[in-house]
């Protein structure tokens, strides 16, 4: 990977995705990693500089670009209030904090920015979803991310800033939210339960292991040829039931799946996955 | 027009649209009109009650529904900063003031709400635009209105509130912004100029006289059968050149049109107009 990025600021660095992204960045020669989050992690990470920041702070009179030591690149992963995708706080409070944070950095000199979005920006659209599709979010979280992206696009019009918006799909791996599906399978297995209650499991999704997602984020962030919205996805739909069965097989868990116990969520279509062509132009470059 | 609405609050009542909407409401028997705006109009309107309110006020601890005498219906026309459609203030400041204002009223008891949107929510989409089309705004103003509507939809999910969002297209009439096209034609004629500089004029738009728009707004607001997004439009495209020529004919202005003097604006497609079928179900009811 060739890049003239020497200093990267990673926001949300103590989160699930942030942890793996920092791991990936630390494998790169000549890249200095600055991390930020609301509170200092209990165990500080070696080889990174931590600078605390609370997004709720009114920093309108502060030059945040200088405060964070003028990074060559910002990878903005931070977001609050998840996984409650329906909380209105996403749209009436959180998104504007992110807009103000990022436009503060940009006004003060940042020229290279990667932000993570979400497949929930697509809303209830089915099938293989390409970046060019008009977004139609139906959740407060999806709308908040969608509004942030569109407002940043307007802010950046005519400015010489390299901007990538990585739309994350589903991911799994160690450290994920205990309310997520595979974490619950694992917990049930470790409690020696016999049965795992789940939905019918026929819904088709786009899943990636978290270290792969982190690798894609870093690869996309460290290049400037491909910009704009980029699906960060596998491009291959998998039935949720198959995903669970593969995971149990891999870990030799012997739970019986009680399919159809839970209804499907009302904020997701039955079958959707990402078109990964744009991402692949980065990965094969 | 049959309706059990007895008290209507009109916001933006001192504006161009507001003036005509209040006119229409005052023709109705048994309807009491409360108006609001930032500052009291120089000439108070007869037969209306004026209650001042500045949208920039932090009213989070105030019951605005009671403050405005618990209206049966709110027609929310207010918006600031026009016609500068590109100002980022629409999305980073104004929209949230409207969201907080309206959700304050709704939380405190309002059950019947009509808000005006804009055809700029559609963005650069061409042709006959139906309400069901996904919006793709490309201006800060369009994005702000689009975000307000989507956030209100989420806020109102599962609540028993009648909500109509009237997407306004183009309008003309006495009192309009002096920067608008026909106002400029009129001003040029009154200055006895010979030539009127304009664009090529081949762009197709959807225009209505302002009193017709006001009538449609009132008819739509005073019924609750048709809800959601409603195009407030003629449904008939007209070339801007033809519109200007008809206007000059009507007023016997003798300007020569210097077509092609100005370029087309970059934030509008060349040809778009509203699908008026949904509106017509109200007008013919």
Tab-separated table of N, CA, C and O in Angstrom, chain A residues 85-86 120 124 126 139 170 181 196-205 207 238-242 244 257-272:
chain	number	residue	atom	x	y	z
A	85	UNK	N	-31.303	1.599	16.707
A	85	UNK	CA	-31.373	2.288	15.416
A	85	UNK	C	-32.561	3.230	15.303
A	85	UNK	O	-32.596	4.085	14.444
A	86	UNK	N	-33.550	3.047	16.163
A	86	UNK	CA	-34.787	3.824	16.027
A	86	UNK	C	-34.825	5.067	16.911
A	86	UNK	O	-35.751	5.865	16.804
A	120	UNK	N	-28.021	0.859	6.314
A	120	UNK	CA	-29.375	1.325	6.648
A	120	UNK	C	-29.719	2.626	5.924
A	120	UNK	O	-30.881	3.030	5.899
A	124	UNK	N	-35.438	0.270	2.934
A	124	UNK	CA	-36.090	-1.019	2.686
A	124	UNK	C	-35.959	-1.489	1.239
A	124	UNK	O	-36.817	-2.190	0.721
A	126	UNK	N	-34.473	-3.791	-1.707
A	126	UNK	CA	-34.050	-5.197	-1.744
A	126	UNK	C	-33.025	-5.444	-2.833
A	126	UNK	O	-32.876	-4.652	-3.751
A	139	UNK	N	-34.967	4.374	9.210
A	139	UNK	CA	-34.642	4.403	10.640
A	139	UNK	C	-34.014	5.757	10.961
A	139	UNK	O	-33.424	6.392	10.084
A	170	UNK	N	-22.951	-5.865	7.336
A	170	UNK	CA	-22.924	-6.614	8.601
A	170	UNK	C	-21.539	-7.180	8.844
A	170	UNK	O	-20.805	-7.490	7.916
A	181	UNK	N	-26.179	-11.108	16.678
A	181	UNK	CA	-26.615	-12.495	16.513
A	181	UNK	C	-25.560	-13.530	16.914
A	181	UNK	O	-25.804	-14.378	17.785
A	196	UNK	N	-31.298	-22.674	20.507
A	196	UNK	CA	-31.091	-21.245	20.240
A	196	UNK	C	-32.299	-20.705	19.476
A	196	UNK	O	-32.604	-21.146	18.369
A	197	UNK	N	-32.976	-19.762	20.121
A	197	UNK	CA	-34.146	-19.143	19.494
A	197	UNK	C	-33.714	-18.068	18.511
A	197	UNK	O	-32.935	-17.187	18.865
A	198	UNK	N	-34.232	-18.122	17.295
A	198	UNK	CA	-33.892	-17.088	16.320
A	198	UNK	C	-35.046	-16.897	15.331
A	198	UNK	O	-36.097	-17.524	15.462
A	199	UNK	N	-34.862	-16.039	14.386
A	199	UNK	CA	-35.861	-15.839	13.329
A	199	UNK	C	-35.821	-17.046	12.391
A	199	UNK	O	-35.033	-17.971	12.588
A	200	UNK	N	-36.643	-17.023	11.356
A	200	UNK	CA	-36.632	-18.130	10.389
A	200	UNK	C	-35.260	-18.293	9.751
A	200	UNK	O	-34.897	-19.370	9.305
A	201	UNK	N	-34.513	-17.201	9.698
A	201	UNK	CA	-33.132	-17.284	9.216
A	201	UNK	C	-33.000	-17.299	7.706
A	201	UNK	O	-31.922	-17.499	7.163
A	202	UNK	N	-34.101	-17.100	6.993
A	202	UNK	CA	-34.022	-17.139	5.525
A	202	UNK	C	-33.611	-15.792	4.926
A	202	UNK	O	-33.411	-15.679	3.719
A	203	UNK	N	-33.528	-14.761	5.769
A	203	UNK	CA	-33.168	-13.450	5.225
A	203	UNK	C	-31.724	-13.465	4.712
A	203	UNK	O	-30.842	-14.062	5.323
A	204	UNK	N	-31.524	-12.829	3.585
A	204	UNK	CA	-30.201	-12.784	2.957
A	204	UNK	C	-29.502	-11.483	3.334
A	204	UNK	O	-30.069	-10.397	3.202
A	205	UNK	N	-28.278	-11.596	3.788
A	205	UNK	CA	-27.509	-10.459	4.285
A	205	UNK	C	-26.094	-10.493	3.719
A	205	UNK	O	-25.663	-11.504	3.177
A	207	UNK	N	-22.414	-10.306	5.063
A	207	UNK	CA	-21.598	-10.380	6.289
A	207	UNK	C	-20.116	-10.477	5.962
A	207	UNK	O	-19.725	-11.146	5.000
A	238	UNK	N	-25.693	-14.089	2.051
A	238	UNK	CA	-25.699	-15.367	2.765
A	238	UNK	C	-26.958	-15.392	3.639
A	238	UNK	O	-27.321	-14.378	4.245
A	239	UNK	N	-27.630	-16.547	3.670
A	239	UNK	CA	-28.803	-16.678	4.543
A	239	UNK	C	-28.326	-16.640	5.989
A	239	UNK	O	-27.287	-17.236	6.334
A	240	UNK	N	-29.053	-15.981	6.829
A	240	UNK	CA	-28.644	-15.840	8.225
A	240	UNK	C	-28.562	-17.209	8.900
A	240	UNK	O	-27.671	-17.481	9.701
A	241	UNK	N	-29.457	-18.110	8.505
A	241	UNK	CA	-29.413	-19.467	9.034
A	241	UNK	C	-28.094	-20.159	8.674
A	241	UNK	O	-27.458	-20.809	9.508
A	242	UNK	N	-27.665	-19.991	7.432
A	242	UNK	CA	-26.395	-20.580	6.988
A	242	UNK	C	-25.226	-19.974	7.759
A	242	UNK	O	-24.301	-20.683	8.181
A	244	UNK	N	-25.240	-18.770	10.764
A	244	UNK	CA	-25.237	-19.320	12.119
A	244	UNK	C	-24.726	-20.753	12.103
A	244	UNK	O	-23.905	-21.151	12.940
A	257	UNK	N	-31.254	-25.096	16.453
A	257	UNK	CA	-31.820	-23.794	16.090
A	257	UNK	C	-33.346	-23.867	16.120
A	257	UNK	O	-33.956	-24.694	15.437
A	258	UNK	N	-33.947	-23.024	16.937
A	258	UNK	CA	-35.408	-22.915	16.977
A	258	UNK	C	-35.825	-21.813	16.000
A	258	UNK	O	-36.015	-20.661	16.379
A	259	UNK	N	-35.920	-22.205	14.720
A	259	UNK	CA	-36.150	-21.233	13.647
A	259	UNK	C	-37.586	-20.701	13.690
A	259	UNK	O	-38.526	-21.454	13.884
A	260	UNK	N	-37.725	-19.420	13.497
A	260	UNK	CA	-39.061	-18.818	13.449
A	260	UNK	C	-39.553	-18.347	14.802
A	260	UNK	O	-40.688	-17.869	14.924
A	261	UNK	N	-38.710	-18.459	15.830
A	261	UNK	CA	-39.121	-18.020	17.175
A	261	UNK	C	-39.340	-16.506	17.195
A	261	UNK	O	-40.313	-16.027	17.749
A	262	UNK	N	-38.427	-15.768	16.590
A	262	UNK	CA	-38.548	-14.299	16.522
A	262	UNK	C	-39.026	-13.873	15.144
A	262	UNK	O	-38.676	-14.518	14.138
A	263	UNK	N	-39.801	-12.782	15.077
A	263	UNK	CA	-40.169	-12.256	13.758
A	263	UNK	C	-38.967	-11.541	13.132
A	263	UNK	O	-37.994	-11.219	13.826
A	264	UNK	N	-39.042	-11.304	11.851
A	264	UNK	CA	-38.006	-10.495	11.205
A	264	UNK	C	-38.130	-9.045	11.675
A	264	UNK	O	-39.239	-8.577	11.939
A	265	UNK	N	-37.023	-8.320	11.769
A	265	UNK	CA	-37.137	-6.900	12.141
A	265	UNK	C	-37.887	-6.114	11.058
A	265	UNK	O	-37.827	-6.470	9.894
A	266	UNK	N	-38.588	-5.065	11.492
A	266	UNK	CA	-39.438	-4.325	10.550
A	266	UNK	C	-38.664	-3.248	9.786
A	266	UNK	O	-39.217	-2.592	8.918
A	267	UNK	N	-37.388	-3.062	10.116
A	267	UNK	CA	-36.650	-1.964	9.491
A	267	UNK	C	-35.638	-2.455	8.455
A	267	UNK	O	-34.800	-1.699	7.993
A	268	UNK	N	-35.729	-3.735	8.122
A	268	UNK	CA	-34.801	-4.276	7.125
A	268	UNK	C	-35.588	-5.090	6.107
A	268	UNK	O	-36.519	-5.818	6.471
A	269	UNK	N	-35.217	-5.010	4.838
A	269	UNK	CA	-35.878	-5.885	3.861
A	269	UNK	C	-35.398	-7.324	4.044
A	269	UNK	O	-34.380	-7.572	4.700
A	270	UNK	N	-36.112	-8.255	3.417
A	270	UNK	CA	-35.790	-9.677	3.606
A	270	UNK	C	-34.461	-10.041	2.955
A	270	UNK	O	-33.717	-10.875	3.466
A	271	UNK	N	-34.162	-9.415	1.852
A	271	UNK	CA	-32.956	-9.821	1.114
A	271	UNK	C	-32.244	-8.603	0.549
A	271	UNK	O	-32.775	-7.931	-0.333
A	272	UNK	N	-31.085	-8.303	1.078
A	272	UNK	CA	-30.277	-7.252	0.461
A	272	UNK	C	-28.810	-7.477	0.776
A	272	UNK	O	-28.449	-8.053	1.805
